[in-house]
Coordinates of C-alpha atoms in Angstrom, one line a residue:
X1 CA 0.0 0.0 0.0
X2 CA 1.7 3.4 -0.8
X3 CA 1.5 6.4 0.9
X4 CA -0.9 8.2 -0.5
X5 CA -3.3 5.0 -0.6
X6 CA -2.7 5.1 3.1
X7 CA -3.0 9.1 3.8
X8 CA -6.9 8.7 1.7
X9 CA -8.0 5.6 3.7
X10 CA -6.9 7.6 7.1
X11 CA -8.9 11.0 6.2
X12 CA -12.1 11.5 7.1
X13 CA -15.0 10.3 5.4
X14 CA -16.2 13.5 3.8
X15 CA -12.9 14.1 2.0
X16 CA -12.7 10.4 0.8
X17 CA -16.1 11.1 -0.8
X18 CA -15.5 14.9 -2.0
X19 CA -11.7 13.2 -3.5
X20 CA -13.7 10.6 -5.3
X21 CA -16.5 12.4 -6.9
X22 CA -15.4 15.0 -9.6
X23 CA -18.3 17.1 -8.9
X24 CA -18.0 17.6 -5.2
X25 CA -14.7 17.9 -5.7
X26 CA -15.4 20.8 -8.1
X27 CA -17.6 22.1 -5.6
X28 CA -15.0 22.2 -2.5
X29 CA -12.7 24.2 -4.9
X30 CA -14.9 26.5 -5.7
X31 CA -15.9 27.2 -2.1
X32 CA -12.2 27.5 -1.3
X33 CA -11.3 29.9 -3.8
X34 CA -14.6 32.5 -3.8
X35 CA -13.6 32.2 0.3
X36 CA -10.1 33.2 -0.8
X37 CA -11.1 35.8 -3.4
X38 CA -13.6 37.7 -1.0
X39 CA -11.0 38.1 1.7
X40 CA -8.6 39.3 -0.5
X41 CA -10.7 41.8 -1.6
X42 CA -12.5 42.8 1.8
X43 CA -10.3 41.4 4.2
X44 CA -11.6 43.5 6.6
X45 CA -15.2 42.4 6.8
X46 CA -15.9 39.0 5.1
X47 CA -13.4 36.5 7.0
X48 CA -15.0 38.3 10.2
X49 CA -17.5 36.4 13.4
X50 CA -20.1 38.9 12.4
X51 CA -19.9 38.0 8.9
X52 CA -20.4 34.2 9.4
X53 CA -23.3 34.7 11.8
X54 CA -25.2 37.1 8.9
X55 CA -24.2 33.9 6.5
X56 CA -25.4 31.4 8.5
X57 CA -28.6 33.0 8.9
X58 CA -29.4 33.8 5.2
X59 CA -29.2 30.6 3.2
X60 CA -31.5 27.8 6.0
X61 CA -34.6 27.9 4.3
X62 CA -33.0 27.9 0.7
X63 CA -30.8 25.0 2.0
X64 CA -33.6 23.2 3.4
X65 CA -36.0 23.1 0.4
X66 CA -33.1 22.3 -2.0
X67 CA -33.0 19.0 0.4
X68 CA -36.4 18.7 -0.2
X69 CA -36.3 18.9 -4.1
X70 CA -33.4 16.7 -3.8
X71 CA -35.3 14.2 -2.3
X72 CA -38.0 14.2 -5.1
X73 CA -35.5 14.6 -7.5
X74 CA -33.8 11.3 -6.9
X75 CA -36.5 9.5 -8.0
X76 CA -36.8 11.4 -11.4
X77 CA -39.7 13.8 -10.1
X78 CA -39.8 17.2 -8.9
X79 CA -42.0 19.0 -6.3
X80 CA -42.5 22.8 -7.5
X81 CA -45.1 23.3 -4.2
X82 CA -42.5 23.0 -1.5
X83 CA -42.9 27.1 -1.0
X84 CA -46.8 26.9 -1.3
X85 CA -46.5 24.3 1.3
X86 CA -44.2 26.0 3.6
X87 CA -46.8 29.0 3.3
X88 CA -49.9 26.9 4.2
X89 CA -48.3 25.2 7.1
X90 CA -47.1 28.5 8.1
X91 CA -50.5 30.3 7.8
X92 CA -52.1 27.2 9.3
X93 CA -49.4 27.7 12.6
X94 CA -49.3 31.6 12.9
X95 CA -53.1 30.9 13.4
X96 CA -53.0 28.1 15.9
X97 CA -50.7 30.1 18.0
X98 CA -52.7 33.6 17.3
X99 CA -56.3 31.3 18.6
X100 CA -54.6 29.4 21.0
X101 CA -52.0 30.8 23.2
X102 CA -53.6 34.7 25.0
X103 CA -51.6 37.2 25.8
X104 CA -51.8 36.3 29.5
X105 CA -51.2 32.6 28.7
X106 CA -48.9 30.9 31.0
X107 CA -45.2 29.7 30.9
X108 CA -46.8 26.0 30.6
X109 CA -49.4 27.0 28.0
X110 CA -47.1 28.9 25.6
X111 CA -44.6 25.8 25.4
X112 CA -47.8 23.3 25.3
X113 CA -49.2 25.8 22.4
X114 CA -46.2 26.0 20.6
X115 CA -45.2 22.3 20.1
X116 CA -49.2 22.1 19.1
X117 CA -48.5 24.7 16.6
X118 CA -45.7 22.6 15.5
X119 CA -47.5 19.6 15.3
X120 CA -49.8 21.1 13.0
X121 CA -47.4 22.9 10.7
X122 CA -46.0 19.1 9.9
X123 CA -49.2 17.5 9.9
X124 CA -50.5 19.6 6.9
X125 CA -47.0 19.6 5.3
X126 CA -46.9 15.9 5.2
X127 CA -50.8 15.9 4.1
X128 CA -49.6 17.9 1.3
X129 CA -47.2 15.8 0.2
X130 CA -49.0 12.6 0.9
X131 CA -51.9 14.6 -2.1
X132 CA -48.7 14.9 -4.2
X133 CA -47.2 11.5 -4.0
X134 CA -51.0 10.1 -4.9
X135 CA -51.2 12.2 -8.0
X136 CA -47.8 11.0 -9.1
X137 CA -47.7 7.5 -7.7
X138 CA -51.4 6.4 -8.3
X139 CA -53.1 8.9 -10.7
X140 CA -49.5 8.8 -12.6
X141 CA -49.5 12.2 -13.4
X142 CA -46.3 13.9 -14.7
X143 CA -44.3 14.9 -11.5
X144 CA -43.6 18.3 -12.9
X145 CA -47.6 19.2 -13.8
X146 CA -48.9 17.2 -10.3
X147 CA -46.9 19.6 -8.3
X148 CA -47.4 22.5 -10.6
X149 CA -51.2 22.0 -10.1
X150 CA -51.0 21.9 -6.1
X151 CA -48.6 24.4 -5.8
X152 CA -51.7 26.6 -7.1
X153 CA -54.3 24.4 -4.8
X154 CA -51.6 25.2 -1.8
X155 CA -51.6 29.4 -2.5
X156 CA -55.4 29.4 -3.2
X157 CA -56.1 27.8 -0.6
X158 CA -53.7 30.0 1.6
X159 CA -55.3 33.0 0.0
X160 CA -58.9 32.0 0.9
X161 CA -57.7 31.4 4.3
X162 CA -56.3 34.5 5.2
X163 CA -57.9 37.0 2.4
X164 CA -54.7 37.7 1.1
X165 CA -53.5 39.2 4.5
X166 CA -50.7 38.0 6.5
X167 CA -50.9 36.0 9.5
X168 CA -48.9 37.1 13.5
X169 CA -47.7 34.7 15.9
X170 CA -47.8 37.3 18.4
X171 CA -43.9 36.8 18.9
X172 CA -44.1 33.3 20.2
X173 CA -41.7 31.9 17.7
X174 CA -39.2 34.8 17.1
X175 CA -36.6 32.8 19.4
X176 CA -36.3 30.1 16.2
X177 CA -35.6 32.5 13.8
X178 CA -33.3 35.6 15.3
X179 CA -31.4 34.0 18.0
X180 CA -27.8 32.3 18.0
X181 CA -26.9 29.2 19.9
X182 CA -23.2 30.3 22.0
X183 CA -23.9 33.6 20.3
X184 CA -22.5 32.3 17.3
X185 CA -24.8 30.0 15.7
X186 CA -27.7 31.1 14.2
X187 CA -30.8 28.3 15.3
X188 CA -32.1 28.4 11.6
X189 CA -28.5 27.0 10.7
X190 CA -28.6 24.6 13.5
X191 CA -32.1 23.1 11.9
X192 CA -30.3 22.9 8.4
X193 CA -27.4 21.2 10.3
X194 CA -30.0 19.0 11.6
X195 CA -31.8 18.4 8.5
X196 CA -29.1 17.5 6.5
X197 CA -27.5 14.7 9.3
X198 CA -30.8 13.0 9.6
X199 CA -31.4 13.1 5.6
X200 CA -27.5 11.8 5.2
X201 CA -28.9 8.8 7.8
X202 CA -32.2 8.1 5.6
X203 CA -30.5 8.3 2.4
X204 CA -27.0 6.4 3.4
X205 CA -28.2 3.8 5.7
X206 CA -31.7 2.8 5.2
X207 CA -33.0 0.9 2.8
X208 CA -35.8 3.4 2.1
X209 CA -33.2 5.5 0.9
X210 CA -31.6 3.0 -1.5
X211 CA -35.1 2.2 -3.0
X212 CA -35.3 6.0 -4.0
X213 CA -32.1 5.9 -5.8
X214 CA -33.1 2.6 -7.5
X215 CA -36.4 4.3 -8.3
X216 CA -34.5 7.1 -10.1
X217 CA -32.1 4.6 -11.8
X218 CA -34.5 2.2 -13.3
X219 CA -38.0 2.3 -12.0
X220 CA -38.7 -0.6 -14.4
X221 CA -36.0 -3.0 -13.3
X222 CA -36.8 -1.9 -9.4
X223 CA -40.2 -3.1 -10.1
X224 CA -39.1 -6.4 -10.9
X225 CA -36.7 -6.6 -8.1
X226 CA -40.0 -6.3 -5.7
X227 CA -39.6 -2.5 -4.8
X228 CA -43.0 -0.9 -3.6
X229 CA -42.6 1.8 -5.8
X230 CA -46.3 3.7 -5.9
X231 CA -45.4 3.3 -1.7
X232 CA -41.6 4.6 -2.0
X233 CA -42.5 7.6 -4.0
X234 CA -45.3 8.6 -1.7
X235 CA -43.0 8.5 1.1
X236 CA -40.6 10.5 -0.9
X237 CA -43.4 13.4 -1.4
X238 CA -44.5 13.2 2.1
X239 CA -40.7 13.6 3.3
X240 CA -40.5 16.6 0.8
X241 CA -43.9 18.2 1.9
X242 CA -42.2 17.7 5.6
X243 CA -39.4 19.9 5.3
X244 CA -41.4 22.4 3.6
X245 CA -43.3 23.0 7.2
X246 CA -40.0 22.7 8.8
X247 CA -39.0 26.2 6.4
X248 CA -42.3 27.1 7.5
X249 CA -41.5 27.1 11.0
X250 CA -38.7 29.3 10.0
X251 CA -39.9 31.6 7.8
X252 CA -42.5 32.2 11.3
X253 CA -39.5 32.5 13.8
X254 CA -37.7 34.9 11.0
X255 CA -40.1 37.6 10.3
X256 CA -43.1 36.4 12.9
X257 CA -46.0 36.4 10.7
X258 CA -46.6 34.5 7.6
X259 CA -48.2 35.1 3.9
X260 CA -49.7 33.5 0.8
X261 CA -46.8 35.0 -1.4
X262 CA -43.8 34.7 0.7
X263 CA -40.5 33.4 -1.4
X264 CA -41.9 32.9 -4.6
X265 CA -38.4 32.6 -5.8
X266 CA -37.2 30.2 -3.7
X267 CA -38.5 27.5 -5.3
X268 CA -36.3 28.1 -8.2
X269 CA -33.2 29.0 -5.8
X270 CA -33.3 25.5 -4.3
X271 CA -33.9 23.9 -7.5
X272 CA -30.6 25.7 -8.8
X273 CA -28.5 24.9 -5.3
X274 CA -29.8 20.8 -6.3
X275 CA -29.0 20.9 -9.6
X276 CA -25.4 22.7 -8.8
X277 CA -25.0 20.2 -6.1
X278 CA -25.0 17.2 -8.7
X279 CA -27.9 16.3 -8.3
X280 CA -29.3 14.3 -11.1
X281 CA -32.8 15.8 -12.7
X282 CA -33.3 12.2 -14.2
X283 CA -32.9 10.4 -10.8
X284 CA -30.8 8.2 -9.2
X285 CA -28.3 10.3 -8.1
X286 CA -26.8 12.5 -5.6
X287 CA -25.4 13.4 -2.6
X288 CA -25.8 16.0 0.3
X289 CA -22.8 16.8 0.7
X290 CA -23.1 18.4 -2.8
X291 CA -25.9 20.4 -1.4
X292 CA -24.2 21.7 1.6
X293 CA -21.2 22.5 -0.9
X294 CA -23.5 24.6 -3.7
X295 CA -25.5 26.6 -0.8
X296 CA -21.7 27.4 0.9
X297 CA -20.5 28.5 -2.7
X298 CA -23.9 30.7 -3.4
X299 CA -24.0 32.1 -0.3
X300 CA -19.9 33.3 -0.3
X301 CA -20.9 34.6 -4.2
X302 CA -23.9 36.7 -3.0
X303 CA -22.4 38.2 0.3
X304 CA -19.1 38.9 -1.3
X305 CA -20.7 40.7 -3.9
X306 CA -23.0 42.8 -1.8
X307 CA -20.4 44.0 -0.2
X308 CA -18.2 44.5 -3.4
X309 CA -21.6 46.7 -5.1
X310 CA -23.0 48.1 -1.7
X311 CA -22.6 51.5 -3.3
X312 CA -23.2 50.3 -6.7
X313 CA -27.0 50.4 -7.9
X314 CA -28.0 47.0 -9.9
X315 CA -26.3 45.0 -6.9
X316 CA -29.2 42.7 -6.7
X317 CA -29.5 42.1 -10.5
X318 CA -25.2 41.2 -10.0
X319 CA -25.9 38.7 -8.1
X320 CA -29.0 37.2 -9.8
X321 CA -26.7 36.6 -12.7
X322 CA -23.3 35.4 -10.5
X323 CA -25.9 32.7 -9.5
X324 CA -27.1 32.0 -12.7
X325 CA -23.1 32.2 -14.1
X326 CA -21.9 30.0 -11.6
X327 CA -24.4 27.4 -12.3
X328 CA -23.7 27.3 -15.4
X329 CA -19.9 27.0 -15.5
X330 CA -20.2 23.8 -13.4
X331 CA -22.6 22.2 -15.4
X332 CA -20.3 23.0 -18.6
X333 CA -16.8 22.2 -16.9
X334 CA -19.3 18.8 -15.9
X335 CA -20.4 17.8 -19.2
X336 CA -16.8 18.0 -20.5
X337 CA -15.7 16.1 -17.9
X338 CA -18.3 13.5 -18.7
X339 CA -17.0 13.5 -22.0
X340 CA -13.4 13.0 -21.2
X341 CA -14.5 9.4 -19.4

């Protein structure tokens, strides 16, 4: 065994698998050098505390619902109603809490109304995704259209709910999205941290998880090696619908209120952090480590250039198209490298 056989089998497991996938590999480097290129440039406020706690706290929800699509997307489907979702769970919570827990309510009753507001944001984000799996699974409708059509089922029935106004949660849930665990780490981070180890658990060491990237390779073939597939890809829509009302939990903590029309554009931001990540629109595969990677490179690009074009007017419009740029170079430099094999 040489040397360098021995150094790779000693490292840790996340370098083994970013040195032996080109993509993530790609990814890590690019990470690494828009880090480098920032500090270089504003060395005196990008590598800084403050800095990372402002990062941390921007990209959670994004980084969430790419995990979300991701899941979908491994077995060849999309879901395009994760943000409708995440704004009817959130309506559906802000409302519970609003009813439920006065203004004189106790210590007790706040933490009792709370989980229960919880309880209920997941319950209709997995209901949600349970109508979506159905539609695709059963009814066999085109992933893309299914979830196109309840995204607009989600918002109108958001609309109706609240008359187009937005929902308080009387500050019960600001705690979740503007306060810092050891005063350095935001909680919305924390959840993502969360998310993304018990997704890595579901998707690495179950066999749920396998049978979703056997879906996306061959649903055919998985049939006839006795896969439940109508049952998997449920479960894969009910998972995605999940962490859609665990973004709507913090898009409540964040701004303490929620709308029929909050994000719109996230939907297309975490489908662009998946497909960056490597994450295969077909199906089959992918990784989340790839995720974490693209949502560290996005976020580095879009705070380093806010503070580049602070000054500058057409900042925003900058960094809309150093997303869209960036996405595009690593899909080219991947399909020549797909090429060269």
């Amino acid at each position: 065994m040489t040397s360098q056989e021995t150094a790779r089998q000693s490292a840790a497991p996340w370098v083994r698998l970013v040195v032996r996938d080109g993509n993530l590999l790609r990814l890590f480097i690019a990470c690494v050098l828009i880090f480098v290129v920032m500090t270089l440039l504003r060395p005196e406020v990008f590598p800084t505390v403050e800095n990372f706690r402002s990062m941390g706290s921007q990209f959670p929800e994004v980084g969430v619902l790419a995990v979300a699509i991701m899941i979908a997307m491994l077995t060849g489907g999309i879901d395009l109603s994760v943000v409708s979702i995440a704004n009817l769970s959130g309506v559906l919570a802000a409302l519970f809490i609003r009813t439920f827990i006065p203004a004189e309510a106790s210590d007790v009753q706040v933490v009792i109304g709370l989980i229960g507001a919880v309880v209920i944001a997941f319950a209709v984000g997995m209901l949600c995704g349970l109508l979506n799996g159905l539609l695709v699974a059963r009814v066999n409708l085109t992933p893309i259209l299914a979830t196109l059509g309840t995204m607009t089922l989600y918002t109108g029935i958001t609309v109706v709910i609240t008359r187009g106004n937005a929902v308080f949660a009387e500050n019960r849930l600001t705690f979740i999205g503007n306060t810092y665990l050891f005063d350095v780490i935001p909680i919305p981070m924390l959840i993502f941290a969360v998310v993304v180890a018990v997704f890595s658990v579901i998707l690495n060491r179950t066999a749920f998880g396998l049978k979703l990237y056997l879906i996306g390779t061959n649903e055919k073939a998985a049939r006839f090696s006795g896969i439940d597939v109508p049952r998997t890809l449920i479960g894969a829509y009910v998972l995605s619908g999940l962490l859609a009302a665990v973004v709507a939990i913090i898009f409540l903590g964040r701004n303490n209120s929620a709308k029929w029309d909050f994000a719109p554009s996230y939907v297309l931001q975490a489908i662009l952090v998946a497909v960056l990540a490597g994450v295969n629109p077909a199906g089959g595969s992918g990784r989340l480590l790839g995720i974490v990677l693209a949502i560290l490179a996005l976020q580095f690009v879009s705070t380093g250039l806010n503070m580049l074009l602070l000054a500058v007017s057409g900042g925003q419009f900058f960094k809309e198209f150093a997303w869209g740029a960036l996405l595009l170079i690593i899909m080219v430099i991947n399909y020549f490298s797909e090429r060269r094999r």
